[in-house]
Structures are given as structure tokens and as C-alpha cells.
PDB file of C-alpha atoms and ligand atoms in Angstrom:
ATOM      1  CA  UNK L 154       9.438  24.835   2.364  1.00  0.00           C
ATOM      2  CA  UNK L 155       8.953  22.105   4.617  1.00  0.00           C
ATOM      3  CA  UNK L 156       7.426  20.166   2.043  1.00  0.00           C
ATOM      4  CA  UNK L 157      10.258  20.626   0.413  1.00  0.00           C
ATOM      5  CA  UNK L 158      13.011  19.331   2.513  1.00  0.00           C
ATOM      6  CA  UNK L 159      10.623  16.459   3.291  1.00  0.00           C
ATOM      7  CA  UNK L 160      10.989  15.395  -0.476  1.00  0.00           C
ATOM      8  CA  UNK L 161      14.100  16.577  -0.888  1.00  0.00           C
ATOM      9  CA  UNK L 162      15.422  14.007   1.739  1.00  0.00           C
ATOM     10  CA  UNK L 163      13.266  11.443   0.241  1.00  0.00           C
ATOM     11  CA  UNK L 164      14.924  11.493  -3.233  1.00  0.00           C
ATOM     12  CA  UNK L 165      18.613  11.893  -1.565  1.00  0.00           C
ATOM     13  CA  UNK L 166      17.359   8.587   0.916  1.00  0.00           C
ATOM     14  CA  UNK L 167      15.969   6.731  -2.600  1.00  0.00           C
ATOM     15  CA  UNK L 168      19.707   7.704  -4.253  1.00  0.00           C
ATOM     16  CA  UNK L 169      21.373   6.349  -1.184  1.00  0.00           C
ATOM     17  CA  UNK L 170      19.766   2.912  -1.532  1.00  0.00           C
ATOM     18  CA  UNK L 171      19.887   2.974  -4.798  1.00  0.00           C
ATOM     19  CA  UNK L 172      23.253   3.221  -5.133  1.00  0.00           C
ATOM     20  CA  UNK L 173      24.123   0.372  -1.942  1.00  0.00           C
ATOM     21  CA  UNK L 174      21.882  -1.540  -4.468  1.00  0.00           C
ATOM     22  CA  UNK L 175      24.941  -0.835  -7.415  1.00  0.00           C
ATOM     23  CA  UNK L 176      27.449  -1.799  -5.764  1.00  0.00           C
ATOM     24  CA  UNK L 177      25.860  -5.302  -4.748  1.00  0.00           C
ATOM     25  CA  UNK L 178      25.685  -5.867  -8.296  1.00  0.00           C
ATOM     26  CA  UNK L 179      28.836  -4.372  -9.428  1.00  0.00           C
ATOM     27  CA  UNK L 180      30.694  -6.002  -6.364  1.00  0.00           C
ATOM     28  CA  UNK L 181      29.484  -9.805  -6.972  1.00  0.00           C
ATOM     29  CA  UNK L 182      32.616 -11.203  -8.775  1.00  0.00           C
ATOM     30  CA  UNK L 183      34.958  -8.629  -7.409  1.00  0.00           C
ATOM     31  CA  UNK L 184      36.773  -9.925  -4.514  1.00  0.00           C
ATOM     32  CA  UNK L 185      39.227  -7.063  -4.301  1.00  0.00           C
ATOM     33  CA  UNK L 186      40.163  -5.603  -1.202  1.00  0.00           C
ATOM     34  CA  UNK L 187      40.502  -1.560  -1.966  1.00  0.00           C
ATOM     35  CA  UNK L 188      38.570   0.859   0.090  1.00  0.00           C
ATOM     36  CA  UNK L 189      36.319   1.131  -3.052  1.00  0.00           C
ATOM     37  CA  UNK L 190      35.786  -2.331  -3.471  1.00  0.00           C
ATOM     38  CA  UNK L 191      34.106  -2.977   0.141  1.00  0.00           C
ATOM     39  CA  UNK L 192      31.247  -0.746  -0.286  1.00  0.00           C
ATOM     40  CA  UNK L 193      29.000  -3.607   0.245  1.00  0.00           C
ATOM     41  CA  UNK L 194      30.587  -5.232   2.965  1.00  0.00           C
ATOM     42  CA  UNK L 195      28.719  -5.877   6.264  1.00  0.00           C
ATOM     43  CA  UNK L 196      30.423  -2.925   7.976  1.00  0.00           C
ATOM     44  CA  UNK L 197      30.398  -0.401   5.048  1.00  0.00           C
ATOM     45  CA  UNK L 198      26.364  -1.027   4.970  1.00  0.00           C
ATOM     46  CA  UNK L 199      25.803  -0.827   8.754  1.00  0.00           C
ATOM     47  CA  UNK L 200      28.174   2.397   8.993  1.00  0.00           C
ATOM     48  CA  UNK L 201      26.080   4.232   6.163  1.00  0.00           C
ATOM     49  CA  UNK L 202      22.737   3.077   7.644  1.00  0.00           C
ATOM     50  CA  UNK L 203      23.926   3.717  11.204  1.00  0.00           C
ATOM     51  CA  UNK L 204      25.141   7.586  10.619  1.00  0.00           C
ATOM     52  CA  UNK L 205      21.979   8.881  12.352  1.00  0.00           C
ATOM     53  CA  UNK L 206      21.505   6.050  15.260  1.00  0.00           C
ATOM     54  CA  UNK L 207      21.047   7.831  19.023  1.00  0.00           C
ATOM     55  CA  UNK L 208      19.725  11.161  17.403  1.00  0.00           C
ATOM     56  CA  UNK L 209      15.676   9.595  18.046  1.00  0.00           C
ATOM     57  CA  UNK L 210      14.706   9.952  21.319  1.00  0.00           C
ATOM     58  CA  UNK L 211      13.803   6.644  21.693  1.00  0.00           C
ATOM     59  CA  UNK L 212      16.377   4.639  20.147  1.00  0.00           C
ATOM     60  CA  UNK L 213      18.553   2.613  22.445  1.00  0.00           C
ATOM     61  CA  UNK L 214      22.252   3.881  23.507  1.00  0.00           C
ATOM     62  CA  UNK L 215      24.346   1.519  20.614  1.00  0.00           C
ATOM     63  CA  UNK L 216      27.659   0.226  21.202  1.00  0.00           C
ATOM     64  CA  UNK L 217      29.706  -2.230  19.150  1.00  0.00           C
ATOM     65  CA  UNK L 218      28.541  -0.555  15.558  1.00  0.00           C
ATOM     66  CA  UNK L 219      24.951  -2.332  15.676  1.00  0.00           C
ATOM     67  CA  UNK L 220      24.682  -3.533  18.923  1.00  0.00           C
ATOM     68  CA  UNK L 221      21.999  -2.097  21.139  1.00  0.00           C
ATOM     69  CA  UNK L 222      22.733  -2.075  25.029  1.00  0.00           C
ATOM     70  CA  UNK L 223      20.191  -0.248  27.305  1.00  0.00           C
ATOM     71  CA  UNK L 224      20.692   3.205  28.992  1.00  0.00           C
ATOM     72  CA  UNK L 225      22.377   2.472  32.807  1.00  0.00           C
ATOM     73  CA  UNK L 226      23.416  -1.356  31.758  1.00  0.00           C
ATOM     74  CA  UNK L 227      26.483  -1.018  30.010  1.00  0.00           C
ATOM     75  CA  UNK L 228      28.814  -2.507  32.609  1.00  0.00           C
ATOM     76  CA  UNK L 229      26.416  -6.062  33.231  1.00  0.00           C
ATOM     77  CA  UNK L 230      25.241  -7.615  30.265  1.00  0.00           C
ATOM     78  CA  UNK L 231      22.086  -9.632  30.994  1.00  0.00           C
ATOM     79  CA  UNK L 232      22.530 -12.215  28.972  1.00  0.00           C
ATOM     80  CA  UNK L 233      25.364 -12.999  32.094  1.00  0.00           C
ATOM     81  CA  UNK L 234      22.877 -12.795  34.812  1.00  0.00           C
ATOM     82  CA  UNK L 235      20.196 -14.992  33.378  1.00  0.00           C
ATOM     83  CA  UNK L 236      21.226 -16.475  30.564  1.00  0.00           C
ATOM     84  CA  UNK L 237      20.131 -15.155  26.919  1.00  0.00           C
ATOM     85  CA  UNK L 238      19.678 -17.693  25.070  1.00  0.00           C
ATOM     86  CA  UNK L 239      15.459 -18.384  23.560  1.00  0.00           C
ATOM     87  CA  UNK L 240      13.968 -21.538  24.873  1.00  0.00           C
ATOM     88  CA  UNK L 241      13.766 -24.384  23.256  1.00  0.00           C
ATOM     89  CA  UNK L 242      10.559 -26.871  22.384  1.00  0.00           C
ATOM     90  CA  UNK L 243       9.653 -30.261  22.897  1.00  0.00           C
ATOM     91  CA  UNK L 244      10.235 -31.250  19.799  1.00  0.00           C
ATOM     92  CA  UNK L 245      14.075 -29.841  19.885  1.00  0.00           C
ATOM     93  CA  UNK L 246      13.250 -26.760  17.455  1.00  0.00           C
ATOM     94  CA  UNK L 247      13.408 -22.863  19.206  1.00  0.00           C
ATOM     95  CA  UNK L 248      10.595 -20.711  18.248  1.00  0.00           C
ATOM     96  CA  UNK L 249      11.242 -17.300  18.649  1.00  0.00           C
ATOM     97  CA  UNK L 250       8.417 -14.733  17.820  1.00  0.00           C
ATOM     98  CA  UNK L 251       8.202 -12.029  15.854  1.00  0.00           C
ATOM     99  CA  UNK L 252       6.298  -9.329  14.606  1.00  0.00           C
ATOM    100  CA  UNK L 253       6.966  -7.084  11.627  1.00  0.00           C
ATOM    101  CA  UNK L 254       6.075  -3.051  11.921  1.00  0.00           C
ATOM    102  CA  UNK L 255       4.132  -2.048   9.022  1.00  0.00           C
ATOM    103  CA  UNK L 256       6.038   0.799   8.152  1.00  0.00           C
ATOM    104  CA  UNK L 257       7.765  -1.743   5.403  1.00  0.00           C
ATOM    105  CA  UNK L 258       6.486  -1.940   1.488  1.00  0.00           C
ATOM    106  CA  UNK L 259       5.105  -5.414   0.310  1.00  0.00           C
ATOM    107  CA  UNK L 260       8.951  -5.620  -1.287  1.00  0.00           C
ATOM    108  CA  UNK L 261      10.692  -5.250   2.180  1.00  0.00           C
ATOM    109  CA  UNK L 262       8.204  -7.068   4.039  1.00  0.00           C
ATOM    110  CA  UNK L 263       8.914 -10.256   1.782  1.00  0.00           C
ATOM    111  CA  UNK L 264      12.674  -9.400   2.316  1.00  0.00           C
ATOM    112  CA  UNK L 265      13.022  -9.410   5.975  1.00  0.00           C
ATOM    113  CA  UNK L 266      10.585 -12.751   5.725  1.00  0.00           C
ATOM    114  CA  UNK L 267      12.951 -14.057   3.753  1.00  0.00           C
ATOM    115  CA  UNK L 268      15.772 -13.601   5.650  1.00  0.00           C
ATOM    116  CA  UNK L 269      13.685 -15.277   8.968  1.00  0.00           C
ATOM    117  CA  UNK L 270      13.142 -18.293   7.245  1.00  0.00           C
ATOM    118  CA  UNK L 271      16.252 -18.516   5.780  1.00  0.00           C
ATOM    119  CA  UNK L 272      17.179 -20.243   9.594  1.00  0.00           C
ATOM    120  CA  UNK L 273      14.940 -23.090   9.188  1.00  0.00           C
ATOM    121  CA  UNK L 274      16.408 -25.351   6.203  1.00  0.00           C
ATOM    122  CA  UNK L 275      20.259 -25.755   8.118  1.00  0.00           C
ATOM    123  CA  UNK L 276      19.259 -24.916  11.882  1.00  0.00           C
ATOM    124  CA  UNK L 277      16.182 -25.495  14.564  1.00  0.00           C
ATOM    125  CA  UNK L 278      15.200 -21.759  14.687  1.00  0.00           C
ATOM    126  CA  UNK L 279      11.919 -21.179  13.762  1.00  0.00           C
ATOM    127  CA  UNK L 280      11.007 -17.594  13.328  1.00  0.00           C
ATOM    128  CA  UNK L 281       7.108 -17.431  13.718  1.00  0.00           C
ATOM    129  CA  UNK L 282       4.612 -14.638  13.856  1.00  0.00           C
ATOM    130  CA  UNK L 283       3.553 -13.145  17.090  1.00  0.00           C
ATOM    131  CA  UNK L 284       0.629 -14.932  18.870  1.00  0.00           C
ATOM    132  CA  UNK L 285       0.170 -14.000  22.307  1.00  0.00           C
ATOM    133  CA  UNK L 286       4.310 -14.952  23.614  1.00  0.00           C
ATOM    134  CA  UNK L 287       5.868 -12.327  26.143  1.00  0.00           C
ATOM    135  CA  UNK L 288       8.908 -12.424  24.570  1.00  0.00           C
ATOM    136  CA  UNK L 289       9.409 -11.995  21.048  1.00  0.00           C
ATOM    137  CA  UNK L 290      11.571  -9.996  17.944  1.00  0.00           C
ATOM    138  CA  UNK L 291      10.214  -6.502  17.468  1.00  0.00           C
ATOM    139  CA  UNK L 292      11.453  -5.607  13.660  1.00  0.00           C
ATOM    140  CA  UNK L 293      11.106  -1.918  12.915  1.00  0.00           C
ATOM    141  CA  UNK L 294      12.542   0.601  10.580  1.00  0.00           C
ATOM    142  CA  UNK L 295      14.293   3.010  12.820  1.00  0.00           C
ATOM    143  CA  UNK L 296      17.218   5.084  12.335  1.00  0.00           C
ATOM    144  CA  UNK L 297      19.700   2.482  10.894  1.00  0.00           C
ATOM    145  CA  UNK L 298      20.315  -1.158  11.552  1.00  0.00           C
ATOM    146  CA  UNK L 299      20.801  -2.490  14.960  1.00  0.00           C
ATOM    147  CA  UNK L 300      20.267  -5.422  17.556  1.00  0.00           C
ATOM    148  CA  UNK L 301      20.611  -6.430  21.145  1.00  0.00           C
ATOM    149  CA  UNK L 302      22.441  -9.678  21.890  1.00  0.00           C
ATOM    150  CA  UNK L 303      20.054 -12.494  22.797  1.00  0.00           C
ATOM    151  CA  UNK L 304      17.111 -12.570  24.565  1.00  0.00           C
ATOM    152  CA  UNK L 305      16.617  -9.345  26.818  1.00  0.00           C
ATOM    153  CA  UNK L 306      12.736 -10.497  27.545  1.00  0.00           C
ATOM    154  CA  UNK L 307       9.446  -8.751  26.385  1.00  0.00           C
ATOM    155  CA  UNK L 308       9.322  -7.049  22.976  1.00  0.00           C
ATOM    156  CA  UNK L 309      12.901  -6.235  21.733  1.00  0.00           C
ATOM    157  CA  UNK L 310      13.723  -4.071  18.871  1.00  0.00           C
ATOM    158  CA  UNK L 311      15.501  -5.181  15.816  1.00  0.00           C
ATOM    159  CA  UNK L 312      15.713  -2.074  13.623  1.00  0.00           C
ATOM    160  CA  UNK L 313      16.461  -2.543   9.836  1.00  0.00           C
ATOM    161  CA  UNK L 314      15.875   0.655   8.436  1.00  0.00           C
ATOM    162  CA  UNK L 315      13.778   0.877   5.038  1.00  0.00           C
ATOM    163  CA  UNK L 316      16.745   3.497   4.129  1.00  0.00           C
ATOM    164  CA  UNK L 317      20.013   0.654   3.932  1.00  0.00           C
ATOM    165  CA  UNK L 318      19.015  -1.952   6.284  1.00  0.00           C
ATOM    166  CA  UNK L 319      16.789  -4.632   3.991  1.00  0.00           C
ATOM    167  CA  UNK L 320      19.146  -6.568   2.439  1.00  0.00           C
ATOM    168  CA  UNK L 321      19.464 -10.447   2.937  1.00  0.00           C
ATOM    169  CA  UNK L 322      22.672 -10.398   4.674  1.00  0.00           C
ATOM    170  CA  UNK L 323      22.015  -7.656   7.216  1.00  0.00           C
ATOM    171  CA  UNK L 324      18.757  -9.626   8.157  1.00  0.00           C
ATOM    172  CA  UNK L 325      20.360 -12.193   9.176  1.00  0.00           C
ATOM    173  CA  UNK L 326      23.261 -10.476  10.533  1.00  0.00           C
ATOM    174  CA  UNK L 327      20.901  -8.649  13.033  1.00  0.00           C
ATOM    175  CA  UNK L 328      19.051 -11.689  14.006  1.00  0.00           C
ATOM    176  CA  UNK L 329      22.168 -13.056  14.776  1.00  0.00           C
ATOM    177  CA  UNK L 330      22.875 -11.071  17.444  1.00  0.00           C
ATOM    178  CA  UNK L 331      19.282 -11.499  18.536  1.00  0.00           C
ATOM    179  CA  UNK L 332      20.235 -15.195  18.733  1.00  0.00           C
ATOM    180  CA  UNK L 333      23.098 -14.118  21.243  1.00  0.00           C
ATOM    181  CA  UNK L 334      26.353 -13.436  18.924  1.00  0.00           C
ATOM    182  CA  UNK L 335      28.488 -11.693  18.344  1.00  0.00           C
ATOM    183  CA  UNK L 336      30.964  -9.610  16.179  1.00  0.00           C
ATOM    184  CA  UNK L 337      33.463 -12.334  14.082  1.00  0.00           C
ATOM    185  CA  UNK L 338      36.239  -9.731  15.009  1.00  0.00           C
ATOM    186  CA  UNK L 339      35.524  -9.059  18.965  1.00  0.00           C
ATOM    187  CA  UNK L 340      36.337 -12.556  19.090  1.00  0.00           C
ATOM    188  CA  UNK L 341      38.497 -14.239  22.257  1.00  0.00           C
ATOM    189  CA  UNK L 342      40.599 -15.557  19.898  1.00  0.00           C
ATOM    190  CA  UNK L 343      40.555 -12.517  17.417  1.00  0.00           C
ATOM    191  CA  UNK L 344      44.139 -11.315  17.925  1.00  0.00           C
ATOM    192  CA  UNK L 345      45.412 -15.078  15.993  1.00  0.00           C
ATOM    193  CA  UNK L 346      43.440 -14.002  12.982  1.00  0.00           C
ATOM    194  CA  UNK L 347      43.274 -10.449  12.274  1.00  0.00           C
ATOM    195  CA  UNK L 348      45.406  -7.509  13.461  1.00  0.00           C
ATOM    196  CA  UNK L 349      43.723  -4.246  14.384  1.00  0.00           C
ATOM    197  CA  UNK L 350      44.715  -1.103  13.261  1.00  0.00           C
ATOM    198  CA  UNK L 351      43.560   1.671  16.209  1.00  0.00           C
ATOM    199  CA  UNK L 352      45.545   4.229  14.446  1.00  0.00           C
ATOM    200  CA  UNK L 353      43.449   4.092  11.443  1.00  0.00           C
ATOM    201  CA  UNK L 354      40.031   3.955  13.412  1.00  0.00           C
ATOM    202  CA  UNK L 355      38.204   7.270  13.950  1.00  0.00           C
ATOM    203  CA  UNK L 356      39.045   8.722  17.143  1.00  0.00           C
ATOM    204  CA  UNK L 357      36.099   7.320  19.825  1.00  0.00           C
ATOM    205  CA  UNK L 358      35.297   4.623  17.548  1.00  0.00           C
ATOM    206  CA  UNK L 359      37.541   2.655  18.916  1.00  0.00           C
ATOM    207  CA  UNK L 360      35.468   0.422  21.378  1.00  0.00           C
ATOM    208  CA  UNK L 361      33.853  -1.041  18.027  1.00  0.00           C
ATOM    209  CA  UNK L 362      37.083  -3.189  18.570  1.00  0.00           C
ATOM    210  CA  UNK L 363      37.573  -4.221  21.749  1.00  0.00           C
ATOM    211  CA  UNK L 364      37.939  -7.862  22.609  1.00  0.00           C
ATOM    212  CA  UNK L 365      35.018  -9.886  24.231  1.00  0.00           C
ATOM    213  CA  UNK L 366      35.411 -13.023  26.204  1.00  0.00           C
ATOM    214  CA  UNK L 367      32.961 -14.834  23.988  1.00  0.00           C
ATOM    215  CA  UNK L 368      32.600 -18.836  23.865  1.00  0.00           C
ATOM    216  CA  UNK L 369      33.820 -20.203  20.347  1.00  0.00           C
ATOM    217  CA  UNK L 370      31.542 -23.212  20.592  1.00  0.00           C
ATOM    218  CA  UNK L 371      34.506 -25.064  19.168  1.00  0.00           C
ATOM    219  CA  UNK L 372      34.480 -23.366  15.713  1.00  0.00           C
ATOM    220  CA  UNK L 373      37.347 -21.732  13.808  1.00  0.00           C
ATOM    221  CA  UNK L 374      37.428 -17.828  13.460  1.00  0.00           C
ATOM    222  CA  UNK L 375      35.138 -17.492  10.104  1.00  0.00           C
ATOM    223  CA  UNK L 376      36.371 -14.343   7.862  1.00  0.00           C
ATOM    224  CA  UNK L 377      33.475 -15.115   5.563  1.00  0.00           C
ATOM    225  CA  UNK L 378      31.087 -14.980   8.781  1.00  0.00           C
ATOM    226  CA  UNK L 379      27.969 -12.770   8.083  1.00  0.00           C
ATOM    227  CA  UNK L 380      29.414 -10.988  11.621  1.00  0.00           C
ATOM    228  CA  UNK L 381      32.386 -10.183  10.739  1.00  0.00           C
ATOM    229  CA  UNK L 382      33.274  -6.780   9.954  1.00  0.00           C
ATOM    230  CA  UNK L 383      35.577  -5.722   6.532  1.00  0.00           C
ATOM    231  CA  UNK L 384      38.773  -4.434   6.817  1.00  0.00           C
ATOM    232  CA  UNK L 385      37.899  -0.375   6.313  1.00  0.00           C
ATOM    233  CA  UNK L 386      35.496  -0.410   8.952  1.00  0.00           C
ATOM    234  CA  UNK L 387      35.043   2.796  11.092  1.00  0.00           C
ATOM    235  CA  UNK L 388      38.594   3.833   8.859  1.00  0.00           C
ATOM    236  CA  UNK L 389      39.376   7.441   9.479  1.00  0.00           C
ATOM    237  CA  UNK L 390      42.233   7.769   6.706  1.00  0.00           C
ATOM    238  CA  UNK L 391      41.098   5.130   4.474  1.00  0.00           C
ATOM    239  CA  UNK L 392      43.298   2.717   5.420  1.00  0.00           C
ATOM    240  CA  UNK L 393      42.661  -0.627   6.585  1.00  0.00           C
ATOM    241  CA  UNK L 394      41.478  -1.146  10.631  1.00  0.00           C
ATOM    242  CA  UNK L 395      41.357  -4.703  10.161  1.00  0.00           C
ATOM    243  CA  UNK L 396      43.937  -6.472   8.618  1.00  0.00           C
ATOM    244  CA  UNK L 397      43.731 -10.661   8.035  1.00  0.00           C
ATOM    245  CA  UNK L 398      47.381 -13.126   9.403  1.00  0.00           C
ATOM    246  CA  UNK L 399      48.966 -14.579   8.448  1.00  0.00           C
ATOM    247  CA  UNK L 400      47.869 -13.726   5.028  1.00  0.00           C
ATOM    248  CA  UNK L 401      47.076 -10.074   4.919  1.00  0.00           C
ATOM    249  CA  UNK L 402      45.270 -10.715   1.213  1.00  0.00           C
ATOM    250  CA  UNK L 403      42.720 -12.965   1.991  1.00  0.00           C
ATOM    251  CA  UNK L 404      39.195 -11.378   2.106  1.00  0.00           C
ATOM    252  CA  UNK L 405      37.140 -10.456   4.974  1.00  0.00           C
ATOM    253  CA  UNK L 406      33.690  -9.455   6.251  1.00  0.00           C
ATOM    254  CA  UNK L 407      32.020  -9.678   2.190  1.00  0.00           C
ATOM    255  CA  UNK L 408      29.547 -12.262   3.181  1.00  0.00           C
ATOM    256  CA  UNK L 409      26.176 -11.951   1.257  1.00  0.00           C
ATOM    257  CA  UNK L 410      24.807 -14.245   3.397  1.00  0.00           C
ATOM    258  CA  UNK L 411      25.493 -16.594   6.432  1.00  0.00           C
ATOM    259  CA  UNK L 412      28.567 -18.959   6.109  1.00  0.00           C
ATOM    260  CA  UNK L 413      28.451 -22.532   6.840  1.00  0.00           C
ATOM    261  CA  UNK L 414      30.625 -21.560   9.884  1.00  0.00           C
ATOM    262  CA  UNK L 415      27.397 -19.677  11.203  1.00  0.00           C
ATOM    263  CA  UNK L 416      24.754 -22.333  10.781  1.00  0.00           C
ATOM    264  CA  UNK L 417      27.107 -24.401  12.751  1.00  0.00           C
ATOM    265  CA  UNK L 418      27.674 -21.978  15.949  1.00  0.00           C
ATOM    266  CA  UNK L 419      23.621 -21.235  15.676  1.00  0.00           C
ATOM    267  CA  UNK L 420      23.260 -25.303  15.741  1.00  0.00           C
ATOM    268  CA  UNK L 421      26.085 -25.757  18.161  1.00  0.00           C
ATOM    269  CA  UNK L 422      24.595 -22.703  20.662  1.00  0.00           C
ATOM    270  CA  UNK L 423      20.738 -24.138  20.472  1.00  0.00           C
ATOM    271  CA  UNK L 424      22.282 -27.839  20.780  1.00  0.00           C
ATOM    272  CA  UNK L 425      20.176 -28.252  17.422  1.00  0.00           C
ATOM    273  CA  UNK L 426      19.408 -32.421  16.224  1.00  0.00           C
ATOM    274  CA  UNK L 427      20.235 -31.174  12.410  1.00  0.00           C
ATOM    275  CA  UNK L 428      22.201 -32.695  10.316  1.00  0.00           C
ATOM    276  CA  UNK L 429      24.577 -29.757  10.011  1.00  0.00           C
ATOM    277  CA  UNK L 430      25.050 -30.482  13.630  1.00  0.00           C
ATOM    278  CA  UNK L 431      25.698 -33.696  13.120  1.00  0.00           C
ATOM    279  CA  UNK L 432      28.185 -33.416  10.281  1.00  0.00           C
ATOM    280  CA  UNK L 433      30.378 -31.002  12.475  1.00  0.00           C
ATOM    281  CA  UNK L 434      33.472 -31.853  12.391  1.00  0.00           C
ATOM    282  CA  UNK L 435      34.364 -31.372  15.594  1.00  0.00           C
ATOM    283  CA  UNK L 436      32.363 -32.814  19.276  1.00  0.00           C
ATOM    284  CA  UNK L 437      29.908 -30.323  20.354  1.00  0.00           C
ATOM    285  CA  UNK L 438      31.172 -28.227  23.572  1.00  0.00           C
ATOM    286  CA  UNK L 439      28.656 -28.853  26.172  1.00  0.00           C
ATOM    287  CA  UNK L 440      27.715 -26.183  28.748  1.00  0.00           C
ATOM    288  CA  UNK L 441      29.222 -23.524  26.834  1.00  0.00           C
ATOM    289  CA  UNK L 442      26.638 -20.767  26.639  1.00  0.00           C
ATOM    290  CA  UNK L 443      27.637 -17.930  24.581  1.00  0.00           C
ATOM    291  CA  UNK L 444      28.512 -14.348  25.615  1.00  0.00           C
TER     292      UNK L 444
HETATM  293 ZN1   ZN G 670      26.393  -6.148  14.236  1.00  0.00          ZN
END
């Protein structure tokens, strides 16, 4: 019997993915914005992956949809008391370590490479394996997909899960927030962009949408950001929680990967000498350390 239910959950996990894996496909061209048509976006993905986060044991209190924060520290961030950011080299790139849990298949293991050296060619990250630093990117398939912001020191966990978390654009959305951003829509300057719905939000989900003071680093609100949220996210009614202004039809939070707008805040954050950072359009804000 047990055997049973073990494969049983197996096949209904294997449907799951397979069918997130449809709607990629069937979504590509379709920019729509029905309830049906954001099945892939950012939110839609972490909020089917995330259904079973804080039921392990040992998985960390999350807040924010994805966002880990540790048991007792919810009211002082530590990226405020010591900065969060991961150091940088001599020569100007920021390694940051990581190792990779071998519960992944050869398939996912190339995936989630892929997605930490898909930094290197626009920014001065440089994910690299694990040899020896303190500090480093712990990636493991736990129960859904989730992050701490920045650097918290030692090994920290990234979860993708194997069951809706190892796809390109939730890779790097997750080592995002490693990096120290993050949610497009929690945004200081949030409320010029978008209009939140809390009447359509499921009741307690609401602090998935609360504003944070964050530092812009000088770059306009990005609705094609790979952090930004779509507009059904944590909907309780199926209708929209997030809607775009002044023009309510343009489309938000269907990134498939990381906008320019985010290789320029990652360049702008780690004061990178690329030439994306060079071709910003606007001067670099010095001193402004995010979060
Ligand atoms: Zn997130």
C-alpha cells in the first residue's frame, strides 16, 4: 500500500511537470493576459511548486512567496546589519560558490548550470563550484522553490525543487534574490506602476504584497523583470491582484528569462566594469546598497 502511494504520487508529480512543461510551449507567442493564459508566469510556477513549503521540518519559515527568512529574524533583516551583498575580487568580477545536491538527474543538473552561467556573458558574477569558501549557494531540491535575499553567510539554501522548480527562468529568479533582490512588485516605487488588488488576494496572503523600501539603483520599474510577479498571483477569485497604470493591458511578470533591466541592477548593485554597465543610460548611484 505504501508502495503504492509512493508511485502513485510519483506519476501525479511527473503529470504536474509535465503539464508546466505544456504550457511553456503552448504559452510562447501568446501574450494574453486571462487567468488561463499566465500559467507559466513567474508567480503561477512558484505558487504551484510552493503549495507544500513549511510542511518539512527543516525548511526555513518563507515569506514574500519564495523568499526564505529565518525562524526569530523576521523583524531585522541581516542584510541591514552587515550588509548582504558577496564580495568582490581583484580583478572586479564576484565569485560566489556553489554546490549542487545530487538529488538532480544529469537533465536538471545541466539546467540549473545553465542558468548559473547564464550571469557571466552581461554581468561580473561568476558562479563557481565549491572549493573550500565559508560562504557559498547551497542548491537543493526541497519542497518548492525558494531563496533568501543576499548573502546570509555559511551554506545557504536555494531550493529548486525537481517537481516545478528547474526551469531557466526560476533559476535565475532564485539566484536573484541570492544576489540581494527583490520582488519587481514590492518595489518603493511600486504604487506608480501597478495597482494592487487586496480584495482579490487570498485572505493571509496578503503580505506577499507589501511595499519594501528597496534602492532602485536608478532603474525604471521593469514589468518584464524575471522578479516580477503576474497579475493573478496568490488570486483568490480569479481575478487580477496586480493590475499594470496607466495601461492596465500591458503584460506583466511572463519573463522566460532575465530582462535587460536585470543585468543592469545586478551590474549597477556589484558596481560591475561591463559593458552593459557602461552603456546604462543613466550615471550609476553610488553608495546605494540594496535592500
Ligand atoms: Zn521570488
Amino acid at each position: 500500500m505504501i508502495l503504492q502511494t509512493a508511485v502513485l504520487s510519483a506519476l501525479l508529480c511527473s503529470v504536474h511537470t509535465f503539464t508546466l512543461q505544456t504550457s511553456f510551449e503552448k504559452n510562447e507567442e501568446n501574450l494574453g493576459n486571462t487567468i488561463e493564459d499566465d500559467d507559466f508566469s513567474i508567480s503561477t510556477l512558484l505558487e504551484k511548486a510552493n503549495a507544500n513549503v513549511g510542511k518539512n521540518f527543516d525548511d526555513p519559515l518563507v515569506l514574500f512567496g519564495d523568499i526564505a527568512v529565518p525562524t526569530g529574524l523576521q523583524n531585522a533583516d541581516p542584510c541591514t546589519a552587515r550588509g548582504c551583498l558577496w564580495p568582490k575580487a581583484t580583478d572586479g568580477n564576484v565569485y560566489v560558490p556553489y554546490r549542487i545536491s545530487n538529488q538532480y538527474s544529469r537533465r536538471e543538473r545541466n539546467e540549473i548550470i545553465q542558468g548559473l552561467r547564464s550571469f557571466a556573458p552581461s554581468t561580473c558574477i561568476r558562479f563557481t563550484p565549491l572549493n573550500g569558501q565559508s560562504d557559498f549557494v547551497d542548491i537543493q531540491s526541497r519542497s518548492g522553490c525558494f531563496s533568501f535575499v543576499g548573502r546570509r553567510g555559511r551554506a545557504q539554501v536555494v531550493s529548486l525543487s525537481r517537481q516545478g522548480c528547474v526551469f531557466r527562468q526560476i533559476i535565475q529568479h532564485e539566484l536573484l534574490h541570492a544576489l540581494g533582490f527583490n520582488h519587481e512588485q514590492t518595489r518603493s516605487d511600486r504604487d506608480q506602476n501597478v495597482r494592487i488588488l487586496l480584495e482579490n488576494v487570498i485572505p493571509g496572503m496578503e503580505f506577499n504584497f507589501r511595499k519594501i523600501d528597496t534602492r532602485n539603483l536608478g532603474t525604471p520599474y521593469d514589468y518584464n523583470s524575471v522578479m516580477h510577479y503576474g497579475r493573478f498571483a496568490f488570486s483568490r477569485n480569479r481575478q487580477p491582484t496586480i493590475i499594470p497604470i496607466p495601461n492596465a493591458n500591458v503584460t506583466i511578470g511572463r519573463a522566460t528569462q532575465m530582462s535587460a533591466t536585470d543585468i543592469l541592477r545586478v551590474n549597477r548593485l556589484y558596481r560591475c566594469n561591463t559593458t552593459a554597465a557602461m552603456r546604462a543610460p543613466k550615471p550609476v548611484q553610488r553608495n546605494q546598497v540594496f535592500y
